[in-house]
Coordinates of N, CA and C in Angstrom, one line a residue:
N1 N -4.0 -10.4 -21.1 CA -5.0 -11.4 -20.9 C -6.3 -10.8 -21.4
W2 N -7.3 -11.7 -21.4 CA -8.6 -11.3 -22.0 C -9.7 -11.0 -21.0
E3 N -9.3 -10.9 -19.7 CA -10.2 -10.5 -18.7 C -10.6 -9.1 -18.8
D4 N -11.8 -8.7 -18.3 CA -12.2 -7.3 -18.3 C -11.3 -6.5 -17.3
K5 N -11.3 -5.2 -17.4 CA -10.4 -4.4 -16.6 C -10.8 -4.4 -15.2
A6 N -12.1 -4.5 -14.8 CA -12.5 -4.5 -13.4 C -11.9 -5.8 -12.8
S7 N -12.1 -6.9 -13.4 CA -11.6 -8.2 -12.9 C -10.1 -8.1 -12.7
N8 N -9.4 -7.5 -13.7 CA -7.9 -7.4 -13.6 C -7.5 -6.5 -12.4
L9 N -8.3 -5.4 -12.2 CA -8.0 -4.6 -11.0 C -8.2 -5.3 -9.7
V10 N -9.2 -6.1 -9.6 CA -9.5 -6.8 -8.4 C -8.4 -7.8 -8.1
A11 N -8.0 -8.5 -9.2 CA -6.9 -9.5 -9.1 C -5.6 -8.9 -8.7
L12 N -5.3 -7.7 -9.3 CA -4.1 -7.0 -8.9 C -4.1 -6.5 -7.5
A13 N -5.2 -6.0 -7.0 CA -5.4 -5.6 -5.6 C -5.1 -6.8 -4.7
E14 N -5.6 -8.0 -5.0 CA -5.4 -9.2 -4.2 C -3.9 -9.6 -4.2
E15 N -3.4 -9.6 -5.4 CA -2.0 -10.0 -5.5 C -1.0 -9.1 -4.8
L16 N -1.3 -7.8 -4.8 CA -0.4 -6.8 -4.1 C -0.9 -6.5 -2.7
N17 N -2.0 -7.1 -2.2 CA -2.5 -7.0 -0.9 C -2.8 -5.5 -0.6
L18 N -3.4 -4.8 -1.6 CA -3.8 -3.4 -1.4 C -5.3 -3.3 -1.5
G19 N -5.9 -2.3 -0.9 CA -7.3 -2.0 -1.1 C -7.5 -1.4 -2.4
L20 N -8.7 -1.6 -2.9 CA -9.1 -0.9 -4.2 C -9.0 0.6 -4.2
D21 N -9.2 1.1 -3.0 CA -9.1 2.6 -2.8 C -7.7 3.1 -3.1
A22 N -6.7 2.2 -3.2 CA -5.3 2.6 -3.5 C -5.0 2.8 -5.0
F23 N -6.0 2.4 -5.8 CA -5.8 2.4 -7.2 C -6.4 3.6 -7.9
V24 N -5.7 4.1 -9.0 CA -6.2 5.1 -9.8 C -6.3 4.5 -11.2
F25 N -7.5 4.5 -11.8 CA -7.7 3.9 -13.1 C -7.7 5.1 -14.1
V26 N -6.9 5.0 -15.1 CA -6.8 6.1 -16.1 C -7.0 5.4 -17.5
D27 N -8.0 6.0 -18.2 CA -8.4 5.4 -19.5 C -9.0 6.5 -20.4
D28 N -8.9 6.3 -21.7 CA -9.4 7.3 -22.6 C -10.8 6.9 -23.1
N29 N -11.3 5.8 -22.7 CA -12.6 5.3 -23.1 C -13.7 5.6 -22.1
P30 N -14.6 6.4 -22.4 CA -15.7 6.8 -21.4 C -16.5 5.6 -20.9
V31 N -16.7 4.6 -21.8 CA -17.4 3.4 -21.4 C -16.7 2.6 -20.3
E32 N -15.3 2.4 -20.6 CA -14.5 1.7 -19.6 C -14.5 2.5 -18.3
C33 N -14.3 3.8 -18.3 CA -14.3 4.6 -17.1 C -15.6 4.5 -16.3
G34 N -16.7 4.5 -17.1 CA -18.1 4.4 -16.4 C -18.2 3.0 -15.8
L35 N -17.8 2.0 -16.5 CA -17.9 0.6 -16.0 C -17.1 0.5 -14.7
I36 N -15.9 1.0 -14.6 CA -15.1 0.9 -13.4 C -15.7 1.7 -12.3
R37 N -16.3 2.9 -12.6 CA -17.0 3.7 -11.5 C -18.1 2.9 -11.0
Q38 N -18.9 2.2 -11.8 CA -20.0 1.5 -11.4 C -19.7 0.2 -10.6
V39 N -18.8 -0.6 -11.2 CA -18.4 -1.9 -10.6 C -17.5 -1.8 -9.4
L40 N -16.6 -0.8 -9.4 CA -15.6 -0.7 -8.4 C -15.5 0.8 -7.9
P41 N -16.6 1.2 -7.1 CA -16.6 2.6 -6.7 C -15.5 3.1 -5.8
Q42 N -14.7 2.1 -5.3 CA -13.6 2.5 -4.4 C -12.4 3.0 -5.2
V43 N -12.4 2.7 -6.5 CA -11.3 3.0 -7.4 C -11.5 4.5 -7.9
T44 N -10.5 5.3 -7.8 CA -10.5 6.6 -8.4 C -10.4 6.5 -9.9
V45 N -11.3 7.1 -10.7 CA -11.2 7.0 -12.1 C -11.0 8.3 -12.8
L46 N -10.0 8.3 -13.7 CA -9.7 9.6 -14.4 C -9.8 9.2 -15.9
Q47 N -10.6 10.0 -16.6 CA -10.7 9.8 -18.1 C -9.7 10.7 -18.7
I48 N -8.9 10.2 -19.6 CA -7.9 10.9 -20.4 C -8.6 12.0 -21.2
P49 N -8.2 13.2 -21.1 CA -8.9 14.3 -21.9 C -8.6 14.2 -23.4
S50 N -9.5 14.7 -24.2 CA -9.3 14.7 -25.6 C -8.1 15.6 -26.0
R51 N -7.9 16.6 -25.2 CA -6.7 17.4 -25.4 C -5.6 16.9 -24.5
L52 N -4.7 16.1 -25.1 CA -3.7 15.4 -24.4 C -2.8 16.3 -23.6
H53 N -2.6 17.6 -24.0 CA -1.8 18.5 -23.2 C -2.4 18.8 -21.8
E54 N -3.7 18.4 -21.6 CA -4.3 18.6 -20.3 C -4.1 17.4 -19.4
L55 N -3.5 16.3 -19.9 CA -3.3 15.1 -19.1 C -2.4 15.3 -17.9
P56 N -1.3 16.0 -18.0 CA -0.5 16.3 -16.8 C -1.2 17.0 -15.7
S57 N -2.0 18.0 -16.0 CA -2.8 18.7 -15.0 C -3.8 17.7 -14.3
L58 N -4.4 16.9 -15.2 CA -5.4 15.9 -14.6 C -4.7 15.0 -13.6
L59 N -3.6 14.5 -14.0 CA -2.9 13.6 -13.1 C -2.3 14.2 -11.8
L60 N -2.1 15.5 -11.9 CA -1.5 16.2 -10.7 C -2.6 16.8 -9.8
K61 N -3.8 16.9 -10.3 CA -4.9 17.5 -9.5 C -5.3 16.5 -8.3
D62 N -5.8 17.0 -7.3 CA -6.3 16.3 -6.2 C -5.2 15.6 -5.4
G63 N -3.9 15.7 -5.7 CA -2.8 15.2 -5.0 C -2.8 13.6 -5.0
L64 N -3.4 13.0 -6.0 CA -3.5 11.6 -6.0 C -2.1 10.9 -6.0
F65 N -1.1 11.6 -6.6 CA 0.2 10.9 -6.7 C 1.3 11.7 -5.9
D66 N 0.8 12.5 -5.0 CA 1.7 13.2 -4.1 C 2.3 12.2 -3.0
T67 N 3.5 12.4 -2.7 CA 4.1 11.7 -1.6 C 4.8 12.7 -0.6
L68 N 4.7 12.4 0.7 CA 5.4 13.3 1.6 C 6.9 13.1 1.5
R69 N 7.3 11.9 1.3 CA 8.8 11.6 1.2 C 8.9 10.2 0.7
I70 N 9.9 9.9 0.0 CA 10.1 8.5 -0.4 C 11.0 7.8 0.7
T71 N 10.5 6.8 1.2 CA 11.2 6.1 2.3 C 12.0 4.9 1.8
D72 N 12.8 4.4 2.6 CA 13.5 3.2 2.2 C 12.6 2.0 1.9
E73 N 11.5 1.9 2.6 CA 10.5 0.9 2.3 C 9.9 1.1 0.9
D74 N 9.7 2.3 0.5 CA 9.2 2.6 -0.8 C 10.2 2.1 -1.9
R75 N 11.4 2.4 -1.6 CA 12.5 2.0 -2.6 C 12.6 0.4 -2.7
Q76 N 12.2 -0.3 -1.7 CA 12.3 -1.7 -1.7 C 10.9 -2.4 -2.0
R77 N 9.9 -1.6 -2.4 CA 8.6 -2.2 -2.5 C 8.5 -3.3 -3.5
H78 N 9.3 -3.3 -4.6 CA 9.2 -4.4 -5.6 C 9.7 -5.7 -4.9
R79 N 10.7 -5.6 -4.0 CA 11.1 -6.8 -3.3 C 10.1 -7.3 -2.3
L80 N 9.3 -6.4 -1.7 CA 8.3 -6.9 -0.8 C 7.2 -7.6 -1.6
Y81 N 6.9 -7.1 -2.8 CA 5.9 -7.8 -3.7 C 6.4 -9.1 -4.1
Q82 N 7.7 -9.2 -4.5 CA 8.2 -10.5 -4.9 C 8.2 -11.5 -3.8
G83 N 8.6 -11.1 -2.6 CA 8.5 -11.9 -1.4 C 7.1 -12.5 -1.2
E84 N 6.1 -11.6 -1.3 CA 4.8 -12.0 -1.1 C 4.3 -13.0 -2.1
A85 N 4.7 -12.9 -3.3 CA 4.4 -13.8 -4.4 C 5.0 -15.2 -4.0
Q86 N 6.3 -15.2 -3.6 CA 6.9 -16.4 -3.2 C 6.2 -17.1 -2.0
R87 N 5.8 -16.3 -1.0 CA 5.1 -16.8 0.1 C 3.8 -17.6 -0.3
K88 N 3.1 -16.9 -1.2 CA 1.8 -17.6 -1.7 C 2.2 -18.9 -2.4
G89 N 3.2 -19.0 -3.2 CA 3.6 -20.2 -3.8 C 4.0 -21.2 -2.8
M90 N 4.8 -20.8 -1.7 CA 5.2 -21.8 -0.7 C 4.0 -22.3 0.1
R91 N 2.9 -21.5 0.2 CA 1.8 -22.0 1.0 C 1.2 -23.2 0.4
R92 N 1.2 -23.3 -0.9 CA 0.6 -24.5 -1.6 C 1.5 -25.7 -1.4
E93 N 2.8 -25.5 -1.0 CA 3.7 -26.7 -0.9 C 3.6 -27.4 0.5
H94 N 2.8 -26.8 1.4 CA 2.7 -27.3 2.7 C 1.3 -27.9 3.0
A95 N 1.3 -29.0 3.7 CA 0.0 -29.7 4.0 C -0.8 -28.9 5.0
S96 N -0.2 -28.2 5.9 CA -1.0 -27.5 6.9 C -0.5 -26.1 7.1
I97 N -1.3 -25.2 7.6 CA -0.9 -23.8 7.8 C 0.2 -23.8 8.9
D98 N 0.2 -24.6 9.9 CA 1.3 -24.6 10.9 C 2.6 -24.9 10.2
D99 N 2.7 -25.9 9.3 CA 3.9 -26.3 8.7 C 4.4 -25.1 7.8
Y100 N 3.5 -24.5 7.1 CA 3.8 -23.3 6.3 C 4.4 -22.2 7.1
L101 N 3.7 -21.8 8.2 CA 4.1 -20.7 9.0 C 5.5 -21.0 9.6
A102 N 5.7 -22.3 10.1 CA 7.0 -22.7 10.6 C 8.1 -22.5 9.6
S103 N 7.8 -22.9 8.4 CA 8.8 -22.8 7.3 C 9.3 -21.4 7.0
L104 N 8.4 -20.4 7.3 CA 8.8 -19.1 7.0 C 9.8 -18.5 8.0
E105 N 9.9 -19.1 9.2 CA 10.9 -18.7 10.2 C 10.7 -17.2 10.5
T106 N 9.5 -16.8 10.8 CA 9.2 -15.4 11.0 C 9.7 -14.9 12.4
V107 N 10.3 -13.7 12.4 CA 10.7 -13.1 13.6 C 10.2 -11.6 13.6
A108 N 9.9 -11.1 14.8 CA 9.4 -9.8 14.9 C 10.1 -9.1 16.1
A109 N 10.2 -7.8 15.9 CA 10.9 -7.0 17.0 C 10.1 -5.7 17.2
I110 N 9.9 -5.4 18.4 CA 9.2 -4.1 18.7 C 10.1 -3.3 19.5
H111 N 10.1 -2.0 19.2 CA 11.0 -1.0 19.9 C 10.4 0.4 19.8
R112 N 10.9 1.2 20.6 CA 10.5 2.6 20.5 C 10.9 3.2 19.2
V113 N 10.1 4.0 18.6 CA 10.3 4.6 17.3 C 11.6 5.4 17.3
R114 N 12.5 5.1 16.4 CA 13.8 5.9 16.3 C 13.5 7.1 15.3
A115 N 14.4 8.0 15.4 CA 14.3 9.3 14.6 C 14.2 8.9 13.1
E116 N 15.0 8.0 12.6 CA 15.1 7.7 11.2 C 13.8 6.9 10.7
E117 N 13.0 6.5 11.7 CA 11.7 5.8 11.3 C 10.5 6.7 11.2
I118 N 10.7 7.9 11.7 CA 9.5 8.8 11.8 C 8.9 9.1 10.4
P119 N 9.6 9.3 9.3 CA 9.0 9.5 8.0 C 8.1 8.3 7.6
R120 N 8.5 7.1 7.9 CA 7.7 5.9 7.5 C 6.5 5.8 8.4
V121 N 6.6 6.1 9.7 CA 5.5 6.0 10.6 C 4.5 7.0 10.1
A122 N 4.9 8.2 9.8 CA 4.0 9.3 9.3 C 3.3 8.8 8.1
Q123 N 4.1 8.2 7.2 CA 3.5 7.8 5.9 C 2.4 6.7 6.1
L124 N 2.7 5.8 7.0 CA 1.7 4.7 7.3 C 0.4 5.3 7.8
T125 N 0.4 6.4 8.6 CA -0.8 7.0 9.1 C -1.6 7.6 8.0
Q126 N -1.0 7.9 6.8 CA -1.7 8.5 5.7 C -2.6 7.5 4.9
K127 N -2.4 6.2 5.2 CA -3.0 5.2 4.4 C -4.3 4.7 5.1
T128 N -5.2 4.2 4.4 CA -6.4 3.5 4.9 C -6.2 2.1 4.5
N129 N -6.0 1.2 5.4 CA -5.9 -0.2 5.1 C -6.2 -1.0 6.3
Q130 N -5.9 -2.2 6.3 CA -6.2 -3.1 7.5 C -5.6 -2.7 8.8
F131 N -4.5 -1.8 8.7 CA -3.8 -1.4 9.9 C -4.3 0.0 10.4
N132 N -5.0 0.8 9.6 CA -5.4 2.1 10.0 C -6.7 2.4 9.3
V133 N -7.8 2.2 10.0 CA -9.1 2.5 9.5 C -9.7 3.7 10.1
T134 N -8.9 4.5 10.9 CA -9.4 5.7 11.5 C -9.2 6.8 10.5
T135 N -9.8 8.0 10.8 CA -9.6 9.1 9.9 C -8.4 10.0 10.4
R136 N -7.7 9.5 11.4 CA -6.6 10.3 11.9 C -5.3 10.1 11.0
R137 N -4.8 11.2 10.6 CA -3.6 11.2 9.8 C -2.6 12.1 10.5
Y138 N -1.3 11.7 10.5 CA -0.3 12.5 11.2 C 0.9 12.8 10.3
S139 N 1.4 14.0 10.4 CA 2.6 14.4 9.7 C 3.8 14.0 10.4
E140 N 5.0 14.1 9.8 CA 6.2 13.8 10.5 C 6.4 14.7 11.7
Q141 N 6.0 15.9 11.6 CA 6.1 16.8 12.8 C 5.2 16.3 13.9
D142 N 4.0 15.8 13.6 CA 3.1 15.3 14.6 C 3.8 14.0 15.3
I143 N 4.3 13.1 14.5 CA 4.9 11.9 15.0 C 6.1 12.3 15.9
R144 N 6.9 13.2 15.4 CA 8.1 13.7 16.2 C 7.6 14.2 17.5
A145 N 6.6 15.0 17.6 CA 6.0 15.6 18.8 C 5.6 14.5 19.8
F146 N 4.9 13.4 19.2 CA 4.5 12.3 20.1 C 5.7 11.6 20.6
V147 N 6.7 11.4 19.8 CA 7.9 10.7 20.3 C 8.6 11.5 21.4
D148 N 8.7 12.8 21.2 CA 9.4 13.6 22.2 C 8.6 13.9 23.4
S149 N 7.3 13.6 23.4 CA 6.4 13.9 24.5 C 6.5 12.8 25.6
P150 N 6.6 13.2 26.9 CA 6.5 12.2 27.9 C 5.1 11.6 28.1
K151 N 4.1 12.2 27.4 CA 2.8 11.7 27.5 C 2.5 10.5 26.7
F152 N 3.4 10.2 25.7 CA 3.2 9.2 24.7 C 4.4 8.2 24.7
A153 N 4.1 7.0 24.4 CA 5.1 6.0 24.1 C 4.8 5.5 22.6
V154 N 5.7 5.8 21.7 CA 5.4 5.4 20.3 C 6.3 4.2 19.9
F155 N 5.7 3.2 19.5 CA 6.5 2.0 19.2 C 6.4 1.6 17.7
S156 N 7.4 0.9 17.3 CA 7.5 0.4 15.9 C 7.6 -1.1 15.9
L157 N 7.0 -1.8 15.0 CA 7.1 -3.3 14.9 C 7.7 -3.6 13.6
A158 N 8.7 -4.4 13.6 CA 9.4 -4.8 12.4 C 9.3 -6.3 12.3
A159 N 9.0 -6.9 11.2 CA 8.9 -8.3 11.1 C 9.6 -8.7 9.8
R160 N 10.2 -9.9 9.8 CA 10.8 -10.5 8.6 C 10.7 -12.0 8.7
D161 N 10.8 -12.6 7.5 CA 10.9 -14.1 7.5 C 12.0 -14.4 6.6
R162 N 12.2 -15.7 6.2 CA 13.3 -16.1 5.5 C 13.4 -15.5 4.1
L163 N 12.3 -14.9 3.6 CA 12.2 -14.3 2.3 C 12.5 -12.8 2.3
G164 N 12.5 -12.2 3.5 CA 12.8 -10.8 3.6 C 11.8 -10.1 4.6
A165 N 11.8 -8.7 4.5 CA 11.0 -7.9 5.4 C 9.5 -8.1 5.0
L166 N 8.7 -7.9 6.1 CA 7.3 -8.0 5.9 C 6.6 -6.7 6.1

């Protein structure tokens, strides 16, 4: 498309329902990098070095692409994005928000965190988004300690609709 890169990043963030702070912009053009830094200060900007052999080091520094562990949800992420795109399309087909929500047939279940869910729970605490705006981050060991402690009750919420997991 012919939109500027900043507008494209904003549109992509909205489409994926991610904060701009989740994006890393990589470009070889210092003007483009400067523009993104100025217009979208939440976005991490990396300028491709003139010595291309330095690029891997640049991408690996600061742990921007580190993951604690790949979870089942990570493996299914493309399906989650596809479902969200379908939901947005369905919204336009309904006259009211109530009709739209009813058509989704959403169900939710809450339960105590199970051992196999601990990696995902820990992963979610590492993010800053609409669900976690604190500065508290917990490792899998931390979550396991909470689950095993009689002082804490740790719960998980799972939701899905007719298009899949939410």
